[in-house]
Coordinates of C-alpha atoms (C1' of nucleotides) in Angstrom, one line a residue:
Chain C
M132 CA 114.3 127.9 89.7
S133 CA 111.3 127.8 87.3
T134 CA 107.8 128.0 88.8
Q135 CA 107.2 124.5 87.7
A136 CA 110.4 123.1 89.4
S137 CA 109.9 125.1 92.5
T138 CA 106.3 124.0 92.8
T139 CA 107.4 120.4 92.3
R140 CA 110.1 120.8 94.9
M141 CA 107.6 122.2 97.4
E142 CA 105.2 119.4 96.7
K143 CA 107.9 116.9 97.4
I144 CA 108.7 118.6 100.7
V145 CA 105.1 118.7 101.7
S146 CA 104.7 115.0 100.8
L147 CA 107.8 114.1 102.8
C148 CA 106.6 116.1 105.8
K149 CA 103.4 114.0 105.9
R150 CA 105.0 110.7 105.0
R151 CA 107.6 110.9 107.8
G152 CA 105.6 112.7 110.3
F153 CA 107.0 116.2 110.3
I154 CA 103.8 118.2 109.6
F155 CA 100.2 117.2 109.2
Q156 CA 97.1 119.2 108.3
S157 CA 95.1 120.1 111.4
S158 CA 91.9 118.1 111.9
E159 CA 92.6 116.3 108.7
I160 CA 90.0 113.6 109.2
Y161 CA 87.4 116.3 109.2
G162 CA 88.7 117.9 106.0
G163 CA 91.4 120.1 107.5
L164 CA 91.1 123.7 108.6
N165 CA 92.5 126.5 106.5
G166 CA 95.6 128.0 108.0
F167 CA 96.2 125.5 110.8
W168 CA 98.9 122.8 110.9
D169 CA 100.1 120.2 113.4
Y170 CA 103.6 118.9 114.0
G171 CA 104.0 115.2 113.9
P172 CA 106.6 113.3 116.0
L173 CA 109.6 114.3 114.0
G174 CA 108.3 117.9 113.5
A175 CA 107.7 118.3 117.2
E176 CA 111.3 117.3 118.0
L177 CA 112.7 119.6 115.3
K178 CA 110.7 122.5 116.6
R179 CA 111.6 121.9 120.2
N180 CA 115.3 121.8 119.3
V181 CA 115.0 125.1 117.4
K182 CA 113.2 126.9 120.2
E183 CA 115.6 125.5 122.7
L184 CA 118.6 126.8 120.8
W185 CA 117.0 130.2 120.4
W186 CA 116.1 130.4 124.1
K187 CA 119.6 129.2 125.1
S188 CA 121.3 131.7 122.8
M189 CA 119.2 134.6 124.2
T190 CA 119.1 133.8 127.9
R191 CA 121.6 131.3 129.2
L192 CA 124.6 132.3 127.0
R193 CA 124.2 136.0 127.8
D194 CA 123.8 137.9 131.0
D195 CA 121.7 140.8 129.6
I196 CA 118.5 139.0 128.6
V197 CA 115.8 137.4 130.7
G198 CA 112.9 135.3 129.7
L199 CA 109.1 135.7 130.0
E200 CA 106.1 133.5 129.4
A201 CA 102.9 135.4 129.3
T202 CA 99.3 134.5 128.6
I203 CA 97.8 134.4 125.2
I204 CA 94.7 136.3 126.3
M205 CA 95.4 139.7 127.8
H206 CA 93.4 142.7 128.9
P207 CA 91.6 144.1 125.7
K208 CA 93.1 147.5 126.5
V209 CA 96.5 146.2 125.6
W210 CA 95.5 145.9 122.0
Q211 CA 94.0 149.4 122.0
A212 CA 97.2 150.8 123.3
S213 CA 99.3 148.9 120.8
G214 CA 97.1 150.0 117.9
H215 CA 96.1 146.5 116.9
V216 CA 92.4 147.1 117.5
D217 CA 92.5 149.9 115.0
T218 CA 94.9 148.5 112.4
F219 CA 93.9 144.9 112.6
S220 CA 90.2 145.3 111.6
D221 CA 89.8 147.0 108.3
P222 CA 86.8 147.0 106.0
M223 CA 88.1 145.7 102.7
S224 CA 86.8 145.7 99.1
T225 CA 87.9 143.8 96.1
C226 CA 88.0 145.3 92.6
R227 CA 85.8 143.4 90.2
A228 CA 88.0 144.4 87.3
C229 CA 91.6 144.1 88.5
K230 CA 90.9 141.9 91.5
K231 CA 93.0 144.0 93.8
L232 CA 92.1 144.1 97.5
V233 CA 91.7 147.6 98.8
R234 CA 91.0 149.1 102.3
S235 CA 87.5 150.6 101.8
D236 CA 88.1 153.4 104.3
Q237 CA 91.1 154.6 102.3
V238 CA 89.5 154.7 98.9
W239 CA 88.5 158.4 99.0
D240 CA 91.9 159.4 100.4
M241 CA 93.6 157.5 97.6
L242 CA 91.4 159.1 95.0
E243 CA 92.4 162.5 96.1
T244 CA 95.8 162.0 94.5
T245 CA 94.7 159.9 91.5
P246 CA 95.0 161.7 88.2
W247 CA 91.9 160.3 86.6
A248 CA 89.8 161.1 89.6
Q249 CA 91.1 164.6 89.5
A250 CA 90.0 164.8 85.9
V251 CA 86.5 163.8 86.9
R252 CA 86.5 166.4 89.7
D253 CA 87.6 169.0 87.2
A254 CA 84.5 168.2 85.1
A255 CA 82.3 168.8 88.2
P256 CA 83.1 172.2 89.7
E257 CA 81.9 172.4 93.4
G258 CA 80.7 168.8 93.0
K259 CA 78.1 169.7 90.4
P260 CA 78.6 167.6 87.2
D261 CA 79.1 169.3 83.8
P262 CA 77.7 166.7 81.5
E263 CA 79.5 167.9 78.4
A264 CA 82.9 168.0 80.0
L265 CA 82.3 164.5 81.5
L266 CA 81.3 163.1 78.1
K267 CA 84.2 164.6 76.4
W268 CA 86.6 163.1 79.0
A269 CA 84.9 159.7 78.9
K270 CA 85.4 159.4 75.1
G271 CA 88.9 160.8 75.1
K272 CA 91.4 160.7 77.9
G273 CA 89.2 158.7 80.2
L274 CA 88.9 155.9 77.7
R275 CA 92.7 155.6 77.5
A276 CA 93.4 156.1 81.2
V277 CA 90.7 154.0 82.9
P278 CA 88.9 151.6 80.5
N279 CA 87.5 149.7 83.5
F280 CA 85.6 152.7 84.7
A281 CA 81.8 152.0 84.4
F282 CA 81.2 155.6 83.1
V283 CA 83.8 155.2 80.4
K284 CA 82.2 151.9 79.3
E285 CA 78.6 153.4 79.0
P286 CA 78.9 157.1 79.2
E287 CA 75.4 157.9 77.8
A288 CA 73.5 155.5 80.0
I289 CA 75.3 156.6 83.2
L290 CA 75.0 160.3 82.3
A291 CA 71.3 159.8 82.2
R292 CA 71.4 158.5 85.7
V293 CA 73.5 161.5 86.7
A294 CA 70.8 163.7 85.3
A295 CA 68.1 161.9 87.2
H296 CA 69.9 162.3 90.5
T297 CA 67.8 164.5 92.6
A298 CA 69.6 164.8 95.9
D299 CA 72.3 167.3 96.6
W300 CA 75.8 167.0 95.2
D301 CA 78.5 167.0 97.8
A302 CA 81.5 169.2 97.3
H303 CA 84.0 166.3 97.3
G304 CA 82.2 164.7 94.4
Q305 CA 81.7 161.4 96.2
A306 CA 78.1 161.0 95.2
L307 CA 78.9 161.7 91.6
M308 CA 81.9 159.3 91.7
Q309 CA 79.7 156.6 93.1
I310 CA 77.1 156.9 90.3
L311 CA 79.9 157.0 87.7
S312 CA 81.4 153.8 89.1
T313 CA 78.3 151.8 89.2
A314 CA 77.5 149.6 86.2
D315 CA 74.2 148.2 87.3
A316 CA 71.6 150.9 87.6
A317 CA 69.4 148.6 89.8
G318 CA 72.3 147.6 92.1
P319 CA 73.7 149.5 95.1
L320 CA 76.1 152.3 94.5
A321 CA 79.7 151.3 94.3
M322 CA 83.1 152.9 94.9
P323 CA 85.7 152.9 92.2
C324 CA 89.0 151.0 92.5
P325 CA 91.7 153.6 93.1
H326 CA 94.0 151.5 90.9
C327 CA 92.0 150.9 87.8
A328 CA 88.6 152.6 88.4
G329 CA 86.8 149.3 88.2
E330 CA 83.8 148.6 90.5
L331 CA 84.6 147.7 94.1
T332 CA 82.6 145.1 96.0
E333 CA 80.7 146.0 99.1
P334 CA 83.1 146.6 102.0
R335 CA 83.6 143.5 104.1
P336 CA 85.1 143.6 107.6
F337 CA 88.5 141.9 107.9
N338 CA 89.2 141.3 111.5
L339 CA 92.7 140.0 111.8
M340 CA 92.4 139.4 115.5
F341 CA 90.6 136.4 116.8
K342 CA 87.9 137.3 119.2
T343 CA 86.7 135.4 122.2
Y344 CA 84.8 136.0 125.4
V345 CA 86.2 135.9 128.9
G346 CA 83.6 134.5 131.3
P347 CA 80.5 132.6 130.6
A348 CA 78.2 135.6 130.0
A349 CA 79.7 136.3 126.5
T350 CA 78.4 139.8 126.2
E351 CA 80.1 142.6 124.3
E352 CA 81.8 143.7 127.4
D353 CA 83.5 140.3 127.8
I354 CA 85.2 140.5 124.4
A355 CA 88.9 139.6 124.5
Y356 CA 91.4 138.8 121.8
L357 CA 93.9 136.0 121.2
R358 CA 97.2 137.9 121.0
P359 CA 98.3 138.7 117.4
E360 CA 101.9 139.0 118.6
T361 CA 103.8 138.1 121.7
A362 CA 105.7 141.4 121.9
Q363 CA 103.0 143.4 123.8
A364 CA 103.2 141.1 126.8
I365 CA 106.8 142.0 127.2
F366 CA 106.0 145.7 127.2
V367 CA 103.1 145.2 129.6
Q368 CA 105.3 143.3 132.0
F369 CA 108.3 145.6 131.6
K370 CA 108.0 147.2 135.0
N371 CA 107.6 144.0 136.8
V372 CA 110.7 142.5 135.2
V373 CA 112.7 145.6 136.0
D374 CA 111.5 145.6 139.6
S375 CA 112.1 141.9 140.2
T376 CA 115.4 141.0 138.5
R377 CA 117.9 143.8 139.0
V378 CA 118.4 144.2 135.2
K379 CA 120.0 147.4 134.0
V380 CA 119.4 149.1 130.7
P381 CA 120.6 148.0 128.1
F382 CA 118.9 144.7 128.7
G383 CA 116.3 142.5 126.9
I384 CA 113.3 140.4 127.7
C385 CA 112.5 137.5 125.4
Q386 CA 109.6 135.2 124.9
I387 CA 108.5 132.3 122.8
G388 CA 104.8 131.7 122.3
K389 CA 101.8 131.2 120.1
A390 CA 100.2 134.1 118.3
F391 CA 97.0 134.2 116.2
R392 CA 96.0 136.1 113.1
N393 CA 92.9 135.6 111.1
E394 CA 94.8 136.0 107.9
V395 CA 93.1 136.9 104.7
T396 CA 95.0 134.3 102.8
P397 CA 96.9 131.6 104.6
R398 CA 99.3 130.3 101.9
N399 CA 102.4 128.3 101.1
F400 CA 102.1 125.4 103.4
T401 CA 102.9 126.5 107.0
F402 CA 104.4 129.8 105.9
R403 CA 101.5 132.0 106.7
S404 CA 99.3 130.3 109.3
R405 CA 96.5 131.6 111.4
E406 CA 98.0 130.0 114.5
F407 CA 101.7 130.4 114.7
E408 CA 104.6 130.7 117.1
Q409 CA 106.9 133.6 117.6
M410 CA 110.3 134.1 119.2
E411 CA 110.6 137.7 120.1
L412 CA 113.1 139.8 121.9
E413 CA 112.6 143.3 123.1
F414 CA 116.0 144.8 123.8
F415 CA 115.7 148.0 125.8
I416 CA 118.3 150.7 125.3
K417 CA 119.1 154.2 126.4
P418 CA 117.7 157.0 124.3
D419 CA 120.4 158.6 122.2
E420 CA 120.2 161.8 124.3
V421 CA 121.1 159.9 127.4
V422 CA 124.0 158.1 125.7
Q423 CA 125.2 161.6 124.4
A424 CA 124.9 163.0 127.9
Q425 CA 126.8 160.1 129.5
T426 CA 129.6 159.5 127.0
G427 CA 129.8 162.8 125.2
S428 CA 129.0 161.3 121.9
V429 CA 126.9 158.7 120.1
A430 CA 129.0 156.3 118.1
A431 CA 128.4 156.6 114.4
F432 CA 127.8 153.7 112.1
A433 CA 130.9 152.6 110.1
P434 CA 130.1 150.2 107.3
D435 CA 133.1 148.0 107.7
A436 CA 133.4 147.9 111.5
P437 CA 132.1 144.7 113.1
H438 CA 129.4 145.3 115.7
T439 CA 129.9 142.2 117.8
E440 CA 130.9 143.8 121.1
P441 CA 128.4 146.3 122.6
Q442 CA 129.9 149.6 123.6
P443 CA 128.6 152.2 126.1
N444 CA 128.4 154.9 123.4
W445 CA 126.1 152.9 121.1
G446 CA 122.9 154.6 120.1
W447 CA 119.9 152.9 118.6
E448 CA 121.5 152.7 115.2
L449 CA 124.4 150.5 116.3
W450 CA 122.3 148.4 118.6
H451 CA 120.0 147.8 115.7
K452 CA 122.9 146.8 113.5
Y453 CA 124.3 144.6 116.2
W454 CA 121.1 142.7 116.5
V455 CA 120.9 142.2 112.7
E456 CA 124.3 140.7 112.7
E457 CA 123.6 138.6 115.8
R458 CA 120.5 137.1 114.2
F459 CA 122.3 136.3 111.0
R460 CA 124.9 134.4 113.0
W461 CA 122.3 132.5 114.8
Y462 CA 120.5 131.4 111.6
E463 CA 123.8 130.1 110.3
S464 CA 124.3 128.2 113.5
V465 CA 121.1 126.3 113.0
G466 CA 122.0 125.3 109.5
L467 CA 120.8 128.0 107.1
K468 CA 123.5 129.0 104.7
R469 CA 124.3 132.7 104.5
S470 CA 123.8 132.4 100.7
S471 CA 120.2 131.2 101.3
L472 CA 119.4 134.3 103.4
E473 CA 118.9 137.9 102.4
E474 CA 119.0 141.1 104.3
Y475 CA 116.4 143.7 103.4
W476 CA 116.3 147.2 104.7
Q477 CA 112.7 148.5 104.6
K478 CA 112.3 151.7 102.6
P479 CA 111.2 154.8 104.5
D480 CA 107.7 154.6 103.0
E481 CA 107.3 150.9 104.0
L482 CA 108.1 151.5 107.7
A483 CA 105.4 151.1 110.3
H484 CA 104.6 154.5 111.9
Y485 CA 106.5 153.6 115.1
A486 CA 109.6 152.2 113.4
R487 CA 112.8 154.1 112.8
A488 CA 114.3 151.3 110.8
T489 CA 113.4 147.7 110.1
V490 CA 115.6 145.0 108.6
D491 CA 114.0 141.8 107.3
I492 CA 115.9 138.6 107.3
L493 CA 114.6 136.7 104.3
Y494 CA 115.0 133.1 103.3
K495 CA 115.0 131.9 99.7
F496 CA 112.0 129.5 99.8
P497 CA 111.1 127.5 96.7
F498 CA 108.0 129.7 96.4
G499 CA 109.9 132.9 96.7
T500 CA 112.2 134.9 99.0
Q501 CA 110.2 135.6 102.1
E502 CA 110.6 137.0 105.6
L503 CA 111.7 134.9 108.5
E504 CA 112.3 137.7 110.9
G505 CA 112.0 141.4 111.2
I506 CA 114.4 143.4 113.3
A507 CA 112.7 146.8 114.1
A508 CA 114.0 149.8 115.9
R509 CA 110.8 150.9 117.6
S510 CA 111.9 153.9 119.6
N511 CA 109.9 154.1 122.8
F512 CA 106.6 154.0 121.0
D513 CA 105.2 150.9 122.8
L514 CA 106.2 151.7 126.3
T515 CA 104.9 155.2 125.9
Q516 CA 101.6 153.9 124.5
H517 CA 101.1 151.7 127.5
Q518 CA 102.1 154.5 129.8
T519 CA 99.5 156.7 128.3
H520 CA 96.7 154.1 128.2
S521 CA 97.4 152.5 131.6
G522 CA 98.3 155.7 133.4
K523 CA 101.2 153.8 134.9
S524 CA 104.7 155.1 134.5
M525 CA 107.0 153.1 132.3
E526 CA 110.0 155.2 133.2
Y527 CA 113.3 153.6 134.2
F528 CA 115.6 155.3 136.6
D529 CA 119.2 155.1 135.3
Q530 CA 121.5 155.4 138.3
E531 CA 124.6 155.9 136.2
A532 CA 123.1 158.8 134.3
N533 CA 121.0 159.9 137.2
L534 CA 118.2 160.3 134.7
R535 CA 114.6 159.0 134.4
Y536 CA 113.5 158.0 130.9
V537 CA 111.4 155.6 128.9
P538 CA 113.8 153.2 127.2
H539 CA 113.9 152.7 123.5
V540 CA 113.7 149.3 122.0
I541 CA 115.2 147.1 119.3
E542 CA 112.9 144.2 118.4
P543 CA 114.1 141.0 116.7
S544 CA 110.9 139.1 116.0
A545 CA 111.1 135.7 114.4
G546 CA 108.4 133.2 113.2
V547 CA 109.2 129.7 114.4
D548 CA 107.1 127.9 112.0
R549 CA 108.6 129.8 109.1
L550 CA 112.0 128.9 110.3
I551 CA 111.0 125.2 110.5
L552 CA 109.8 125.4 107.0
A553 CA 113.0 127.1 105.9
L554 CA 115.1 124.4 107.7
L555 CA 113.1 121.7 105.8
C556 CA 113.6 123.4 102.5
E557 CA 117.3 124.0 103.1
A558 CA 117.8 120.4 104.2
F559 CA 115.8 118.6 101.5
E560 CA 117.8 116.9 98.8
E561 CA 117.1 114.2 96.3
E562 CA 120.5 112.6 95.5
E563 CA 121.4 110.4 92.6
V564 CA 123.3 107.4 94.1
T565 CA 125.0 104.7 92.1
D566 CA 125.2 101.2 93.7
E567 CA 127.7 98.5 93.2
K568 CA 125.9 97.1 90.2
G569 CA 126.0 100.5 88.5
Q570 CA 122.3 101.1 89.1
T571 CA 121.3 104.6 89.9
E572 CA 118.6 105.4 92.3
T573 CA 117.3 108.4 94.2
R574 CA 118.3 108.9 97.8
T575 CA 116.0 111.4 99.7
V576 CA 117.9 113.0 102.5
L577 CA 117.4 115.9 104.9
H578 CA 120.7 117.5 105.6
F579 CA 119.7 119.0 109.0
H580 CA 122.4 120.5 111.1
P581 CA 123.0 117.9 113.9
R582 CA 121.9 120.5 116.4
V583 CA 118.4 120.7 115.1
A584 CA 118.0 117.1 113.8
P585 CA 114.9 115.5 115.4
I586 CA 116.7 112.1 115.8
K587 CA 120.4 112.4 116.6
V588 CA 121.4 108.8 116.1
G589 CA 120.0 105.6 114.7
I590 CA 121.1 102.4 116.4
F591 CA 120.9 99.1 114.6
P592 CA 121.9 95.5 115.2
L593 CA 123.3 94.3 111.9
L594 CA 121.0 91.3 112.0
K595 CA 118.0 90.9 114.1
N596 CA 117.9 87.1 114.3
K597 CA 121.3 87.1 116.2
P598 CA 120.4 87.6 119.9
D599 CA 124.0 88.7 120.8
L600 CA 123.9 91.5 118.3
V601 CA 120.4 92.6 119.5
K602 CA 121.5 92.5 123.1
K603 CA 124.5 94.6 122.5
A604 CA 122.6 97.1 120.3
I605 CA 120.1 97.6 123.1
E606 CA 123.0 98.2 125.5
V607 CA 124.3 101.0 123.2
R608 CA 120.8 102.4 122.9
D609 CA 120.4 102.5 126.7
L610 CA 123.8 104.1 127.0
L611 CA 122.9 107.0 124.7
R612 CA 119.2 107.4 125.3
P613 CA 119.5 109.7 128.4
L614 CA 121.8 112.0 126.4
M615 CA 120.0 112.5 123.1
N616 CA 117.0 111.4 121.0
V617 CA 118.0 108.0 119.6
F618 CA 116.1 105.6 117.3
Y619 CA 116.5 101.9 117.6
D620 CA 115.6 99.9 114.5
D621 CA 116.1 96.2 113.7
G622 CA 113.6 95.9 110.8
G623 CA 114.7 95.0 107.3
A624 CA 118.1 95.1 105.6
I625 CA 120.7 97.5 107.0
G626 CA 120.7 99.6 103.9
R627 CA 117.0 100.2 104.2
R628 CA 117.4 101.3 107.8
Y629 CA 120.1 103.8 106.8
R630 CA 117.8 105.3 104.1
R631 CA 114.9 105.6 106.5
Q632 CA 117.1 107.7 108.7
D633 CA 118.3 109.8 105.8
E634 CA 114.7 110.8 105.1
A635 CA 114.3 111.7 108.8
G636 CA 117.4 113.8 108.7
T637 CA 119.3 111.7 111.3
P638 CA 122.9 112.7 111.1
F639 CA 124.5 109.5 112.5
C640 CA 123.8 105.8 112.6
L641 CA 125.5 103.1 114.6
T642 CA 125.6 99.5 113.6
I643 CA 126.4 96.7 116.0
D644 CA 128.1 93.8 114.1
F645 CA 130.1 90.7 114.8
D646 CA 133.3 92.7 115.4
T647 CA 131.5 94.5 118.2
I648 CA 130.8 91.4 120.1
G649 CA 134.3 90.1 119.7
E650 CA 133.8 87.4 117.1
N651 CA 136.7 88.7 114.9
G652 CA 139.3 89.3 117.6
P653 CA 139.7 91.3 120.8
E654 CA 141.1 94.4 119.2
K655 CA 137.8 95.1 117.4
E656 CA 135.6 94.2 120.4
G657 CA 133.6 97.0 121.7
T658 CA 133.7 99.1 118.5
V659 CA 130.8 99.9 116.2
T660 CA 130.3 101.4 112.8
L661 CA 129.5 105.1 112.8
R662 CA 127.8 106.0 109.5
H663 CA 127.5 109.6 108.4
R664 CA 124.4 110.8 106.7
D665 CA 125.7 113.3 104.3
S666 CA 128.8 111.5 103.0
M667 CA 127.5 108.0 103.6
T668 CA 131.0 107.2 104.9
Q669 CA 131.7 104.9 107.8
E670 CA 134.2 104.8 110.6
R671 CA 135.0 102.5 113.4
V672 CA 134.4 103.9 116.9
R673 CA 134.7 102.6 120.4
I674 CA 131.4 102.4 122.3
A675 CA 133.0 104.0 125.3
D676 CA 133.9 107.0 123.2
L677 CA 130.4 107.5 121.8
P678 CA 128.8 109.8 124.4
A679 CA 131.6 112.4 124.2
L680 CA 132.0 112.1 120.5
L681 CA 128.3 112.5 119.7
M682 CA 127.6 115.2 122.3
A683 CA 130.3 117.3 120.8
K684 CA 128.7 117.0 117.3
I685 CA 125.1 117.8 118.4
S686 CA 125.8 120.7 120.8
Chain P
rG239 C1' 87.1 137.5 99.7
rC240 C1' 87.9 137.2 93.9
rG241 C1' 89.9 134.3 89.6
rG242 C1' 92.3 129.6 87.7
rG243 C1' 93.6 124.4 88.9
rU244 C1' 93.4 119.9 91.9
rA245 C1' 91.1 115.9 95.2
rU246 C1' 91.4 107.5 94.2
rA247 C1' 95.5 103.4 100.0
rG248 C1' 100.8 106.3 104.2
rC249 C1' 103.2 108.0 99.2
rU250 C1' 103.1 108.1 93.6
rU251 C1' 99.9 107.0 90.0
rA252 C1' 95.9 103.8 86.9
rG253 C1' 90.9 103.0 85.7
rU254 C1' 85.4 102.7 85.1
rG255 C1' 77.7 104.8 84.9
rG256 C1' 77.7 98.0 87.3
rU257 C1' 83.0 93.7 92.4
rA258 C1' 88.4 99.9 92.2
rA259 C1' 94.3 98.3 89.8
rA260 C1' 99.5 98.7 90.5
rG261 C1' 104.4 100.1 92.3
rC262 C1' 106.7 101.9 96.6
rU263 C1' 106.0 102.3 101.9
rC264 C1' 104.2 100.0 106.3
rC265 C1' 103.2 95.4 109.5
rA266 C1' 104.2 89.9 110.6
rG267 C1' 107.3 85.7 109.4
rC268 C1' 111.5 83.5 107.0
rC269 C1' 116.2 84.8 105.1
rU270 C1' 120.2 88.3 105.2
rU271 C1' 127.9 89.7 107.9
rC272 C1' 127.0 97.3 106.1
rC273 C1' 123.6 101.3 102.0
rA274 C1' 115.9 100.9 99.8
rA275 C1' 118.1 92.6 98.1
rG276 C1' 114.7 88.1 98.1
rC277 C1' 110.4 84.8 99.5
rU278 C1' 105.5 84.2 102.0
rG279 C1' 101.4 86.6 104.1
rG280 C1' 98.8 91.1 105.7
rC281 C1' 96.5 96.3 106.6
rU282 C1' 94.9 100.4 104.0
rA283 C1' 91.5 104.6 99.3
rU284 C1' 87.4 107.2 95.6
rG285 C1' 87.7 114.7 100.6
rA286 C1' 82.2 116.0 102.7
rG287 C1' 77.0 116.6 101.6
rG288 C1' 73.1 116.7 98.1
rG289 C1' 71.0 115.7 93.2
rU290 C1' 70.2 112.7 88.4
rU291 C1' 70.0 107.2 87.9
rC292 C1' 67.7 100.6 89.0
rG293 C1' 72.8 101.6 90.2
rA294 C1' 77.6 107.4 90.7
rU295 C1' 84.4 107.1 92.3
rU296 C1' 82.8 108.5 87.2
rC297 C1' 77.6 113.2 85.2
rC298 C1' 75.5 117.8 87.8
rC299 C1' 75.3 121.2 92.2
rU300 C1' 77.0 122.9 97.1
rC301 C1' 80.8 122.8 100.7
rU302 C1' 85.8 121.8 102.5
rA303 C1' 91.0 121.5 101.8
rC304 C1' 95.4 122.0 98.9
rC305 C1' 98.3 124.4 94.8
rC306 C1' 98.9 129.1 91.5
rG307 C1' 97.8 134.6 91.0
rC308 C1' 95.6 139.4 93.7
rU309 C1' 96.7 140.6 98.9
rC310 C1' 100.3 139.8 103.0
rC311 C1' 105.3 141.5 106.4
rA312 C1' 106.3 136.5 112.1

RNA sequence: GCGGGUAUAGCUUAGUGGUAAAGCUCCAGCCUUCCAAGCUGGCUAUGAGGGUUCGAUUCCCUCUACCCGCUCCA
């Protein structure tokens, strides 16, 4: 899809979301708030359905996973142990030339291995600049390699500043490098961009964690954070769950909940938001050594073998693979085609320091193929961290193996809001429809899987000025209402009402007509028209059969 | 945070330094025997703040939000 077409498609989806009440801008009447979105009536139903299906597939349909619902604000030490306090607050600089965003504290490290920076260091033995060598480089190789470098642009003027420098030169050449990077003699000293040698802006703090204060005093000691992920709560409560539920490794703890990140750039509608919801599972497994000791071997990965039935001799690799496959199956069950998804194995240099392997499940959004879920093999990093920081043992006693160990973990971690957006993108279609008169028109329809559709069935009396039809329609509504989300509508022509439900993604509509109330003979009495959203076909169904028929389709 | 673009009704668009226009949607009524029919009536808008001006939706500035890049990994 071209950029133009994909942007237009995305705009249409955003517009539909607002028009029909799926997603609104947060605080819209005050101008909105960057990175925050609300779900309207239809969106709220859609999201509830999705979360419910995930929760059900994790907890109720399995006997090896239990649920948890923890608080958003936790002890600040949790985030020190997890590493978030360190990794989520970086000073950042932007390059004025190439506009890249760089972590300020990594600039000097990055320059260590940069060829052009090495050339500059070569022209300054022991950190003491050699003006002739520098000038030669600036007018030759430097000019070709890093034309954005301030020194290359004005070698003579900056060399004069180097000569006027009276303080000591440091052996790493940082003082020299800063003078060479700074274009404005009157301004503060700059750092060079490791990518293009352009001038970097002043470091600015980027705190990705939202801070708040616990208690009214609001002093430094009261600082707490809104959780940037739900996973840590699971690790923190690991012991309590083990002690209270009789679970045995391998087992999982799952949680759905809000998380908060002060993103640099919220973008792409709800895709990257500052307040978002996660569905995370931490699946605890035996360390490979324990599996080895118990079963004599750790099963090796075989590319063609299915990994649908867990085995006692599985090590982390097979458990990881198992969860990747499970998660793909689940995405297909809520209506994302396998062909719309991609599986991406992170390269070794992309892996977080704690991860042995991470697979991303990506969805082909109109704005690009982007991550819905990451499935990480995290070893026992997190539990060990919390053991160290809290001083409390996170060891599990394995009766079968007669061993004590800190379990390893496989973490499938999904973004709910991203999934909702993917479902909307997947479902959205503008169809050309030709009517009886040969006129073509556009039918906007959301092809949600009935399982996730916000409204399951629309219920219409064919005509609203015929009390018998209305009365019967209300009876049908009351019959189905306790079982599923129904929408009763008697406004406008019947075709209009069908189309309204198409835009809402309602898979079924029922029309109560004169046959239903027995005007055309007893054999048709008690039947209604069941209209299907995707095919627009109709069938005749007995009212008495509706509950079972519809329940089968939506569950 | 940086660069580029955009901002008029619920949606899509028009227009103007002097009363803001239309289509669709929505609401009410009439009509209507299965795919956005018709008739009548109705609600609703210049993102926020400041400046220039007798007068600003229009010109200028600031802010905010959205879209596209840099960045990001739920």
